[in-house]
Amino acid sequence: MERIAVYPGSFDPVTNGHLDIVRRGLKLFDRVVVAILVNPKKQFLFPLEERLDMLRVCLQDFKGAEVDAADGLLVDYAARHGATAILRGLRTLSDYDYEVQMALFNRRLDPRVETVFVVASPEHAATNSGLVKEVSALGRDVSAFVTEPVRVALERAFRRRAGK
Ligand code: PNS
């Protein structure tokens, strides 16, 4: 039987840290479905289609990775796709509270789906989409944290915002 995991997130935008988690996840699962789901607590810089495009480009050489987007509950999405696991990355201690709360909540919603945490490699421990956007908006090069197409998209988005 195929082992399928869903790796859910906002991916606004996808960072090298996310790609590291997918790479690690693919050692554990036959397929990793990278799914953009709705986080009502966040406001996004990139529209859904652009976030999907960036994921597709970044993951084109990752055998076993798929990209998708959906509304609704993560556990329902996982069940629809035959996934037995939710894959999430852990970086620092500050991730822990949020991640464990979501994992426990998801388990209450559907005990058949297990959350599997993968620890990011140290060079990605400080990478998060929010900080990448903040630094890019202030004109610093973020190519240490994101792939080239994402760096270009960030610079374009902030130029657009500044009306340049
Ligand atoms: O990258 P993020 O923003 O931390 O990802 C959060 C996300 C999208 C995984 C979470 O908000 C989510 O699962 N949204 C789907 C709706 C849902 O199932 N909510 C209950 C979570 S316990």
Short mmCIF file of N, CA and C and ligand atoms in Angstrom, two decimals:
data_model
loop_
_atom_site.label_atom_id
_atom_site.label_comp_id
_atom_site.label_asym_id
_atom_site.label_seq_id
_atom_site.Cartn_x
_atom_site.Cartn_y
_atom_site.Cartn_z
N MET A 1 0.84 -1.20 0.00
CA MET A 1 0.00 0.00 0.00
C MET A 1 0.88 1.26 0.00
N GLU A 2 0.46 2.22 -0.80
CA GLU A 2 1.22 3.47 -0.87
C GLU A 2 1.10 4.26 0.43
N ARG A 3 2.21 4.79 0.90
CA ARG A 3 2.16 5.65 2.09
C ARG A 3 2.09 7.11 1.62
N ILE A 4 0.97 7.75 1.97
CA ILE A 4 0.75 9.12 1.48
C ILE A 4 0.66 10.07 2.66
N ALA A 5 1.38 11.20 2.55
CA ALA A 5 1.28 12.25 3.57
C ALA A 5 0.82 13.55 2.91
N VAL A 6 0.09 14.33 3.68
CA VAL A 6 -0.25 15.68 3.23
C VAL A 6 0.67 16.65 3.97
N TYR A 7 1.30 17.52 3.23
CA TYR A 7 2.10 18.58 3.85
C TYR A 7 1.33 19.89 3.63
N PRO A 8 0.57 20.32 4.64
CA PRO A 8 -0.28 21.50 4.44
C PRO A 8 0.42 22.78 4.88
N GLY A 9 -0.01 23.88 4.32
CA GLY A 9 0.54 25.16 4.75
C GLY A 9 -0.02 26.30 3.93
N SER A 10 0.50 27.49 4.26
CA SER A 10 0.09 28.68 3.51
C SER A 10 1.04 28.93 2.34
N PHE A 11 2.31 28.64 2.54
CA PHE A 11 3.33 28.76 1.49
C PHE A 11 3.27 30.13 0.80
N ASP A 12 3.39 31.16 1.63
CA ASP A 12 3.27 32.55 1.12
C ASP A 12 4.56 33.32 1.37
N PRO A 13 5.65 33.03 0.69
CA PRO A 13 5.82 32.03 -0.36
C PRO A 13 6.53 30.79 0.19
N VAL A 14 6.70 29.80 -0.68
CA VAL A 14 7.47 28.60 -0.31
C VAL A 14 8.93 29.01 -0.10
N THR A 15 9.54 28.50 0.97
CA THR A 15 10.95 28.81 1.29
C THR A 15 11.80 27.55 1.13
N ASN A 16 13.11 27.75 1.23
CA ASN A 16 14.02 26.58 1.19
C ASN A 16 13.76 25.67 2.39
N GLY A 17 13.26 26.25 3.48
CA GLY A 17 12.92 25.44 4.66
C GLY A 17 11.78 24.48 4.35
N HIS A 18 10.75 24.97 3.65
CA HIS A 18 9.65 24.08 3.24
C HIS A 18 10.18 22.95 2.34
N LEU A 19 11.06 23.33 1.41
CA LEU A 19 11.57 22.32 0.47
C LEU A 19 12.37 21.25 1.20
N ASP A 20 13.07 21.68 2.24
CA ASP A 20 13.83 20.73 3.08
C ASP A 20 12.87 19.72 3.74
N ILE A 21 11.73 20.22 4.19
CA ILE A 21 10.76 19.32 4.85
C ILE A 21 10.18 18.33 3.83
N VAL A 22 9.87 18.82 2.63
CA VAL A 22 9.34 17.90 1.60
C VAL A 22 10.38 16.82 1.29
N ARG A 23 11.64 17.26 1.13
CA ARG A 23 12.71 16.30 0.82
C ARG A 23 12.80 15.23 1.91
N ARG A 24 12.74 15.66 3.15
CA ARG A 24 12.81 14.69 4.27
C ARG A 24 11.56 13.81 4.30
N GLY A 25 10.41 14.42 4.03
CA GLY A 25 9.15 13.67 4.04
C GLY A 25 9.15 12.57 2.99
N LEU A 26 9.79 12.86 1.85
CA LEU A 26 9.80 11.86 0.77
C LEU A 26 10.67 10.64 1.10
N LYS A 27 11.47 10.75 2.16
CA LYS A 27 12.23 9.56 2.61
C LYS A 27 11.32 8.64 3.42
N LEU A 28 10.24 9.21 3.95
CA LEU A 28 9.33 8.43 4.82
C LEU A 28 8.07 7.97 4.08
N PHE A 29 7.67 8.74 3.06
CA PHE A 29 6.40 8.48 2.38
C PHE A 29 6.63 8.30 0.88
N ASP A 30 5.75 7.50 0.26
CA ASP A 30 5.85 7.31 -1.20
C ASP A 30 5.43 8.58 -1.93
N ARG A 31 4.40 9.23 -1.37
CA ARG A 31 3.91 10.47 -1.99
C ARG A 31 3.70 11.52 -0.90
N VAL A 32 4.09 12.74 -1.21
CA VAL A 32 3.81 13.86 -0.31
C VAL A 32 2.98 14.87 -1.11
N VAL A 33 1.76 15.09 -0.66
CA VAL A 33 0.88 16.06 -1.32
C VAL A 33 1.05 17.40 -0.60
N VAL A 34 1.68 18.33 -1.27
CA VAL A 34 1.90 19.65 -0.68
C VAL A 34 0.65 20.47 -0.98
N ALA A 35 -0.11 20.78 0.07
CA ALA A 35 -1.44 21.36 -0.15
C ALA A 35 -1.55 22.74 0.50
N ILE A 36 -1.93 23.70 -0.33
CA ILE A 36 -2.21 25.03 0.22
C ILE A 36 -3.64 25.00 0.75
N LEU A 37 -3.75 25.17 2.08
CA LEU A 37 -5.08 25.20 2.68
C LEU A 37 -5.30 26.58 3.28
N VAL A 38 -6.50 26.82 3.75
CA VAL A 38 -6.83 28.17 4.21
C VAL A 38 -6.45 28.33 5.68
N ASN A 39 -5.61 29.34 5.94
CA ASN A 39 -5.34 29.73 7.32
C ASN A 39 -6.02 31.08 7.53
N PRO A 40 -7.19 31.07 8.19
CA PRO A 40 -7.97 32.32 8.29
C PRO A 40 -7.27 33.40 9.12
N LYS A 41 -6.20 33.00 9.82
CA LYS A 41 -5.50 33.99 10.66
C LYS A 41 -4.50 34.82 9.85
N LYS A 42 -4.26 34.44 8.61
CA LYS A 42 -3.20 35.12 7.85
C LYS A 42 -3.74 35.94 6.69
N GLN A 43 -3.00 37.02 6.40
CA GLN A 43 -3.25 37.78 5.17
C GLN A 43 -2.10 37.47 4.23
N PHE A 44 -2.41 37.34 2.95
CA PHE A 44 -1.39 36.85 2.04
C PHE A 44 -0.84 37.93 1.13
N LEU A 45 0.45 37.81 0.83
CA LEU A 45 1.07 38.69 -0.16
C LEU A 45 0.74 38.18 -1.57
N PHE A 46 0.85 36.86 -1.74
CA PHE A 46 0.64 36.28 -3.06
C PHE A 46 -0.74 35.64 -3.18
N PRO A 47 -1.43 35.88 -4.29
CA PRO A 47 -2.70 35.18 -4.52
C PRO A 47 -2.46 33.67 -4.64
N LEU A 48 -3.51 32.91 -4.41
CA LEU A 48 -3.40 31.45 -4.41
C LEU A 48 -2.71 30.90 -5.65
N GLU A 49 -3.11 31.38 -6.84
CA GLU A 49 -2.56 30.84 -8.09
C GLU A 49 -1.04 31.03 -8.16
N GLU A 50 -0.60 32.19 -7.67
CA GLU A 50 0.85 32.46 -7.71
C GLU A 50 1.59 31.57 -6.71
N ARG A 51 0.99 31.34 -5.54
CA ARG A 51 1.63 30.44 -4.56
C ARG A 51 1.71 29.02 -5.12
N LEU A 52 0.64 28.61 -5.82
CA LEU A 52 0.64 27.28 -6.44
C LEU A 52 1.74 27.18 -7.51
N ASP A 53 1.83 28.21 -8.36
CA ASP A 53 2.85 28.21 -9.42
C ASP A 53 4.25 28.10 -8.84
N MET A 54 4.49 28.86 -7.78
CA MET A 54 5.83 28.83 -7.17
C MET A 54 6.14 27.44 -6.63
N LEU A 55 5.14 26.83 -5.97
CA LEU A 55 5.35 25.47 -5.45
C LEU A 55 5.64 24.50 -6.59
N ARG A 56 4.87 24.63 -7.68
CA ARG A 56 5.05 23.70 -8.81
C ARG A 56 6.46 23.81 -9.39
N VAL A 57 6.92 25.04 -9.56
CA VAL A 57 8.26 25.24 -10.12
C VAL A 57 9.32 24.67 -9.17
N CYS A 58 9.18 24.98 -7.89
CA CYS A 58 10.20 24.56 -6.92
C CYS A 58 10.23 23.05 -6.74
N LEU A 59 9.09 22.40 -6.95
CA LEU A 59 9.02 20.96 -6.66
C LEU A 59 9.07 20.08 -7.91
N GLN A 60 9.37 20.71 -9.06
CA GLN A 60 9.27 19.94 -10.31
C GLN A 60 10.22 18.74 -10.34
N ASP A 61 11.35 18.82 -9.63
CA ASP A 61 12.29 17.69 -9.66
C ASP A 61 12.17 16.78 -8.43
N PHE A 62 11.14 17.01 -7.62
CA PHE A 62 10.96 16.17 -6.43
C PHE A 62 10.04 15.00 -6.78
N LYS A 63 10.65 13.83 -6.98
CA LYS A 63 9.86 12.66 -7.36
C LYS A 63 8.96 12.24 -6.19
N GLY A 64 7.65 12.16 -6.46
CA GLY A 64 6.72 11.76 -5.40
C GLY A 64 5.99 12.93 -4.77
N ALA A 65 6.40 14.16 -5.11
CA ALA A 65 5.71 15.33 -4.55
C ALA A 65 4.64 15.82 -5.52
N GLU A 66 3.50 16.22 -4.97
CA GLU A 66 2.41 16.79 -5.77
C GLU A 66 2.00 18.10 -5.13
N VAL A 67 1.36 18.95 -5.93
CA VAL A 67 0.95 20.25 -5.42
C VAL A 67 -0.55 20.41 -5.63
N ASP A 68 -1.20 20.97 -4.61
CA ASP A 68 -2.66 21.11 -4.70
C ASP A 68 -3.11 22.26 -3.80
N ALA A 69 -4.38 22.62 -3.92
CA ALA A 69 -4.96 23.62 -3.03
C ALA A 69 -6.39 23.24 -2.75
N ALA A 70 -6.88 23.59 -1.57
CA ALA A 70 -8.27 23.23 -1.25
C ALA A 70 -8.80 24.11 -0.12
N ASP A 71 -10.12 24.17 -0.04
CA ASP A 71 -10.80 24.79 1.10
C ASP A 71 -11.11 23.69 2.11
N GLY A 72 -11.61 24.08 3.25
CA GLY A 72 -12.14 23.08 4.18
C GLY A 72 -11.10 22.55 5.15
N LEU A 73 -11.52 21.54 5.88
CA LEU A 73 -10.69 21.00 6.96
C LEU A 73 -9.56 20.13 6.41
N LEU A 74 -8.42 20.29 7.03
CA LEU A 74 -7.25 19.50 6.65
C LEU A 74 -7.50 17.99 6.80
N VAL A 75 -8.12 17.58 7.90
CA VAL A 75 -8.32 16.13 8.10
C VAL A 75 -9.26 15.55 7.03
N ASP A 76 -10.24 16.34 6.58
CA ASP A 76 -11.14 15.86 5.52
C ASP A 76 -10.37 15.73 4.20
N TYR A 77 -9.50 16.71 3.97
CA TYR A 77 -8.67 16.68 2.77
C TYR A 77 -7.79 15.42 2.79
N ALA A 78 -7.17 15.16 3.95
CA ALA A 78 -6.29 13.99 4.09
C ALA A 78 -7.07 12.71 3.80
N ALA A 79 -8.27 12.61 4.36
CA ALA A 79 -9.09 11.40 4.17
C ALA A 79 -9.44 11.22 2.69
N ARG A 80 -9.81 12.33 2.03
CA ARG A 80 -10.19 12.26 0.60
C ARG A 80 -9.03 11.78 -0.26
N HIS A 81 -7.81 12.10 0.17
CA HIS A 81 -6.64 11.76 -0.65
C HIS A 81 -5.94 10.48 -0.18
N GLY A 82 -6.57 9.77 0.73
CA GLY A 82 -5.99 8.51 1.20
C GLY A 82 -4.71 8.69 2.00
N ALA A 83 -4.54 9.89 2.57
CA ALA A 83 -3.32 10.15 3.35
C ALA A 83 -3.51 9.68 4.79
N THR A 84 -2.50 9.02 5.30
CA THR A 84 -2.58 8.55 6.69
C THR A 84 -1.79 9.46 7.61
N ALA A 85 -1.09 10.43 7.03
CA ALA A 85 -0.27 11.31 7.86
C ALA A 85 -0.34 12.76 7.38
N ILE A 86 -0.19 13.64 8.37
CA ILE A 86 -0.02 15.07 8.11
C ILE A 86 1.44 15.35 8.42
N LEU A 87 2.15 15.90 7.46
CA LEU A 87 3.57 16.20 7.64
C LEU A 87 3.72 17.67 7.99
N ARG A 88 4.47 17.95 9.06
CA ARG A 88 4.76 19.34 9.41
C ARG A 88 6.22 19.45 9.84
N GLY A 89 6.79 20.60 9.62
CA GLY A 89 8.18 20.83 10.01
C GLY A 89 8.25 21.51 11.36
N LEU A 90 9.29 21.18 12.12
CA LEU A 90 9.54 21.88 13.39
C LEU A 90 10.90 22.56 13.27
N ARG A 91 10.91 23.84 13.63
CA ARG A 91 12.18 24.57 13.59
C ARG A 91 12.65 24.85 15.01
N THR A 92 12.01 25.80 15.63
CA THR A 92 12.45 26.20 16.97
C THR A 92 11.35 25.88 17.98
N LEU A 93 11.67 26.13 19.25
CA LEU A 93 10.72 25.84 20.32
C LEU A 93 9.41 26.62 20.13
N SER A 94 9.51 27.80 19.53
CA SER A 94 8.31 28.63 19.38
C SER A 94 7.31 27.99 18.41
N ASP A 95 7.78 27.10 17.54
CA ASP A 95 6.85 26.37 16.68
C ASP A 95 6.02 25.36 17.47
N TYR A 96 6.63 24.89 18.56
CA TYR A 96 6.11 23.70 19.22
C TYR A 96 4.66 23.83 19.68
N ASP A 97 4.36 24.92 20.40
CA ASP A 97 3.01 25.11 20.96
C ASP A 97 1.95 25.06 19.87
N TYR A 98 2.18 25.88 18.84
CA TYR A 98 1.24 25.98 17.73
C TYR A 98 1.08 24.63 17.03
N GLU A 99 2.19 23.96 16.81
CA GLU A 99 2.14 22.70 16.06
C GLU A 99 1.47 21.59 16.86
N VAL A 100 1.80 21.51 18.16
CA VAL A 100 1.20 20.44 18.97
C VAL A 100 -0.29 20.69 19.13
N GLN A 101 -0.67 21.95 19.30
CA GLN A 101 -2.10 22.27 19.42
C GLN A 101 -2.85 21.82 18.16
N MET A 102 -2.28 22.15 17.00
CA MET A 102 -2.94 21.73 15.75
C MET A 102 -3.00 20.22 15.64
N ALA A 103 -1.89 19.54 16.01
CA ALA A 103 -1.84 18.08 15.90
C ALA A 103 -2.90 17.44 16.80
N LEU A 104 -3.01 17.95 18.02
CA LEU A 104 -3.99 17.37 18.96
C LEU A 104 -5.42 17.64 18.48
N PHE A 105 -5.62 18.84 17.98
CA PHE A 105 -6.95 19.19 17.49
C PHE A 105 -7.32 18.31 16.29
N ASN A 106 -6.37 18.16 15.38
CA ASN A 106 -6.63 17.33 14.20
C ASN A 106 -6.90 15.89 14.60
N ARG A 107 -6.21 15.42 15.64
CA ARG A 107 -6.44 14.04 16.09
C ARG A 107 -7.85 13.87 16.66
N ARG A 108 -8.32 14.92 17.35
CA ARG A 108 -9.71 14.87 17.85
C ARG A 108 -10.70 14.85 16.68
N LEU A 109 -10.36 15.59 15.64
CA LEU A 109 -11.26 15.67 14.48
C LEU A 109 -11.27 14.36 13.69
N ASP A 110 -10.11 13.72 13.60
CA ASP A 110 -10.03 12.44 12.89
C ASP A 110 -8.84 11.63 13.42
N PRO A 111 -9.11 10.70 14.32
CA PRO A 111 -8.02 9.93 14.95
C PRO A 111 -7.27 9.01 13.99
N ARG A 112 -7.77 8.87 12.76
CA ARG A 112 -7.06 7.98 11.81
C ARG A 112 -5.82 8.64 11.21
N VAL A 113 -5.76 9.97 11.28
CA VAL A 113 -4.65 10.68 10.64
C VAL A 113 -3.61 11.07 11.69
N GLU A 114 -2.40 10.63 11.49
CA GLU A 114 -1.31 10.89 12.45
C GLU A 114 -0.50 12.09 11.98
N THR A 115 -0.15 13.00 12.89
CA THR A 115 0.76 14.09 12.49
C THR A 115 2.19 13.64 12.71
N VAL A 116 3.01 13.83 11.68
CA VAL A 116 4.42 13.45 11.76
C VAL A 116 5.26 14.72 11.65
N PHE A 117 6.10 14.96 12.65
CA PHE A 117 6.94 16.15 12.64
C PHE A 117 8.34 15.80 12.15
N VAL A 118 8.84 16.63 11.28
CA VAL A 118 10.20 16.47 10.78
C VAL A 118 10.96 17.73 11.19
N VAL A 119 12.15 17.52 11.74
CA VAL A 119 12.93 18.67 12.20
C VAL A 119 13.74 19.23 11.04
N ALA A 120 13.60 20.53 10.84
CA ALA A 120 14.31 21.19 9.74
C ALA A 120 15.81 21.14 10.00
N SER A 121 16.60 21.16 8.93
CA SER A 121 18.05 21.19 9.15
C SER A 121 18.44 22.57 9.68
N PRO A 122 19.55 22.63 10.46
CA PRO A 122 19.91 23.86 11.18
C PRO A 122 19.96 25.10 10.29
N GLU A 123 20.42 24.94 9.05
CA GLU A 123 20.53 26.16 8.20
C GLU A 123 19.16 26.74 7.85
N HIS A 124 18.10 25.96 8.07
CA HIS A 124 16.76 26.47 7.78
C HIS A 124 15.98 26.82 9.04
N ALA A 125 16.62 26.65 10.20
CA ALA A 125 15.89 26.79 11.46
C ALA A 125 15.32 28.21 11.64
N ALA A 126 15.97 29.19 11.05
CA ALA A 126 15.50 30.56 11.25
C ALA A 126 14.68 31.06 10.06
N THR A 127 14.48 30.21 9.08
CA THR A 127 13.78 30.66 7.86
C THR A 127 12.28 30.55 8.06
N ASN A 128 11.59 31.67 7.90
CA ASN A 128 10.13 31.58 7.81
C ASN A 128 9.62 32.61 6.82
N SER A 129 8.47 32.29 6.22
CA SER A 129 7.96 33.12 5.12
C SER A 129 7.77 34.57 5.55
N GLY A 130 7.32 34.76 6.79
CA GLY A 130 7.05 36.12 7.28
C GLY A 130 8.32 36.96 7.30
N LEU A 131 9.41 36.40 7.84
CA LEU A 131 10.66 37.15 7.91
C LEU A 131 11.25 37.37 6.52
N VAL A 132 11.12 36.38 5.68
CA VAL A 132 11.61 36.52 4.30
C VAL A 132 10.91 37.69 3.61
N LYS A 133 9.59 37.79 3.81
CA LYS A 133 8.83 38.89 3.18
C LYS A 133 9.26 40.23 3.76
N GLU A 134 9.43 40.27 5.08
CA GLU A 134 9.80 41.52 5.75
C GLU A 134 11.14 42.03 5.22
N VAL A 135 12.10 41.12 5.12
CA VAL A 135 13.45 41.50 4.69
C VAL A 135 13.45 41.88 3.20
N SER A 136 12.71 41.12 2.41
CA SER A 136 12.64 41.41 0.98
C SER A 136 11.96 42.77 0.74
N ALA A 137 10.94 43.06 1.52
CA ALA A 137 10.22 44.34 1.37
C ALA A 137 11.15 45.51 1.66
N LEU A 138 12.17 45.27 2.49
CA LEU A 138 13.09 46.35 2.84
C LEU A 138 14.31 46.37 1.92
N GLY A 139 14.22 45.58 0.85
CA GLY A 139 15.21 45.70 -0.21
C GLY A 139 16.41 44.78 -0.10
N ARG A 140 16.47 43.90 0.90
CA ARG A 140 17.60 42.97 1.03
C ARG A 140 17.39 41.74 0.16
N ASP A 141 18.50 41.22 -0.34
CA ASP A 141 18.45 40.01 -1.14
C ASP A 141 18.13 38.81 -0.25
N VAL A 142 17.16 38.00 -0.66
CA VAL A 142 16.75 36.86 0.17
C VAL A 142 17.10 35.52 -0.49
N SER A 143 18.07 35.56 -1.40
CA SER A 143 18.36 34.32 -2.15
C SER A 143 18.95 33.21 -1.27
N ALA A 144 19.34 33.52 -0.05
CA ALA A 144 19.81 32.45 0.86
C ALA A 144 18.64 31.64 1.40
N PHE A 145 17.44 32.18 1.27
CA PHE A 145 16.28 31.56 1.94
C PHE A 145 15.23 30.99 0.98
N VAL A 146 15.27 31.46 -0.26
CA VAL A 146 14.25 31.02 -1.23
C VAL A 146 14.93 30.69 -2.56
N THR A 147 14.22 29.97 -3.42
CA THR A 147 14.77 29.68 -4.75
C THR A 147 14.71 30.94 -5.61
N GLU A 148 15.41 30.90 -6.73
CA GLU A 148 15.49 32.07 -7.62
C GLU A 148 14.10 32.55 -8.10
N PRO A 149 13.22 31.63 -8.57
CA PRO A 149 11.90 32.13 -9.02
C PRO A 149 11.12 32.82 -7.90
N VAL A 150 11.28 32.35 -6.68
CA VAL A 150 10.57 32.96 -5.55
C VAL A 150 11.19 34.33 -5.23
N ARG A 151 12.52 34.42 -5.29
CA ARG A 151 13.17 35.71 -5.05
C ARG A 151 12.67 36.75 -6.05
N VAL A 152 12.61 36.34 -7.31
CA VAL A 152 12.16 37.25 -8.37
C VAL A 152 10.70 37.67 -8.12
N ALA A 153 9.86 36.69 -7.74
CA ALA A 153 8.44 36.98 -7.49
C ALA A 153 8.29 37.95 -6.31
N LEU A 154 9.11 37.77 -5.28
CA LEU A 154 9.04 38.68 -4.12
C LEU A 154 9.41 40.10 -4.53
N GLU A 155 10.50 40.23 -5.28
CA GLU A 155 10.93 41.58 -5.68
C GLU A 155 9.86 42.23 -6.56
N ARG A 156 9.27 41.43 -7.43
CA ARG A 156 8.20 41.96 -8.32
C ARG A 156 7.01 42.42 -7.46
N ALA A 157 6.63 41.60 -6.49
CA ALA A 157 5.47 41.93 -5.66
C ALA A 157 5.70 43.23 -4.89
N PHE A 158 6.90 43.40 -4.35
CA PHE A 158 7.15 44.61 -3.57
C PHE A 158 7.33 45.84 -4.45
N ARG A 159 7.86 45.64 -5.67
CA ARG A 159 7.94 46.77 -6.62
C ARG A 159 6.53 47.22 -6.98
N ARG A 160 5.64 46.20 -7.22
CA ARG A 160 4.25 46.48 -7.57
C ARG A 160 3.59 47.28 -6.45
N ARG A 161 3.84 46.84 -5.23
CA ARG A 161 3.25 47.52 -4.06
C ARG A 161 3.71 48.97 -3.95
N ALA A 162 4.99 49.15 -4.29
CA ALA A 162 5.55 50.50 -4.18
C ALA A 162 5.16 51.34 -5.38
N GLY A 163 4.44 50.72 -6.34
CA GLY A 163 3.98 51.45 -7.53
C GLY A 163 5.09 51.73 -8.51
N LYS A 164 6.20 50.92 -8.43
CA LYS A 164 7.33 51.15 -9.36
C LYS A 164 7.19 50.31 -10.62
O1 PNS B 1 1.64 27.51 6.99
P1 PNS B 1 0.58 27.68 8.04
O2 PNS B 1 -0.18 28.98 7.82
O3 PNS B 1 1.12 27.56 9.43
O4 PNS B 1 -0.47 26.48 7.82
C1 PNS B 1 -1.64 26.38 8.62
C2 PNS B 1 -2.66 25.44 7.98
C3 PNS B 1 -3.02 25.92 6.58
C4 PNS B 1 -2.04 24.04 7.89
C5 PNS B 1 -3.91 25.40 8.91
O5 PNS B 1 -4.42 26.68 9.07
C6 PNS B 1 -4.98 24.44 8.39
O6 PNS B 1 -4.88 23.24 8.59
N1 PNS B 1 -6.00 24.99 7.69
C7 PNS B 1 -7.10 24.20 7.13
C8 PNS B 1 -8.37 24.31 8.00
C9 PNS B 1 -8.28 23.39 9.20
O7 PNS B 1 -8.28 22.18 9.10
N2 PNS B 1 -8.18 24.01 10.40
C10 PNS B 1 -8.08 23.29 11.65
C11 PNS B 1 -6.62 23.18 12.07
S1 PNS B 1 -6.45 22.38 13.64
#
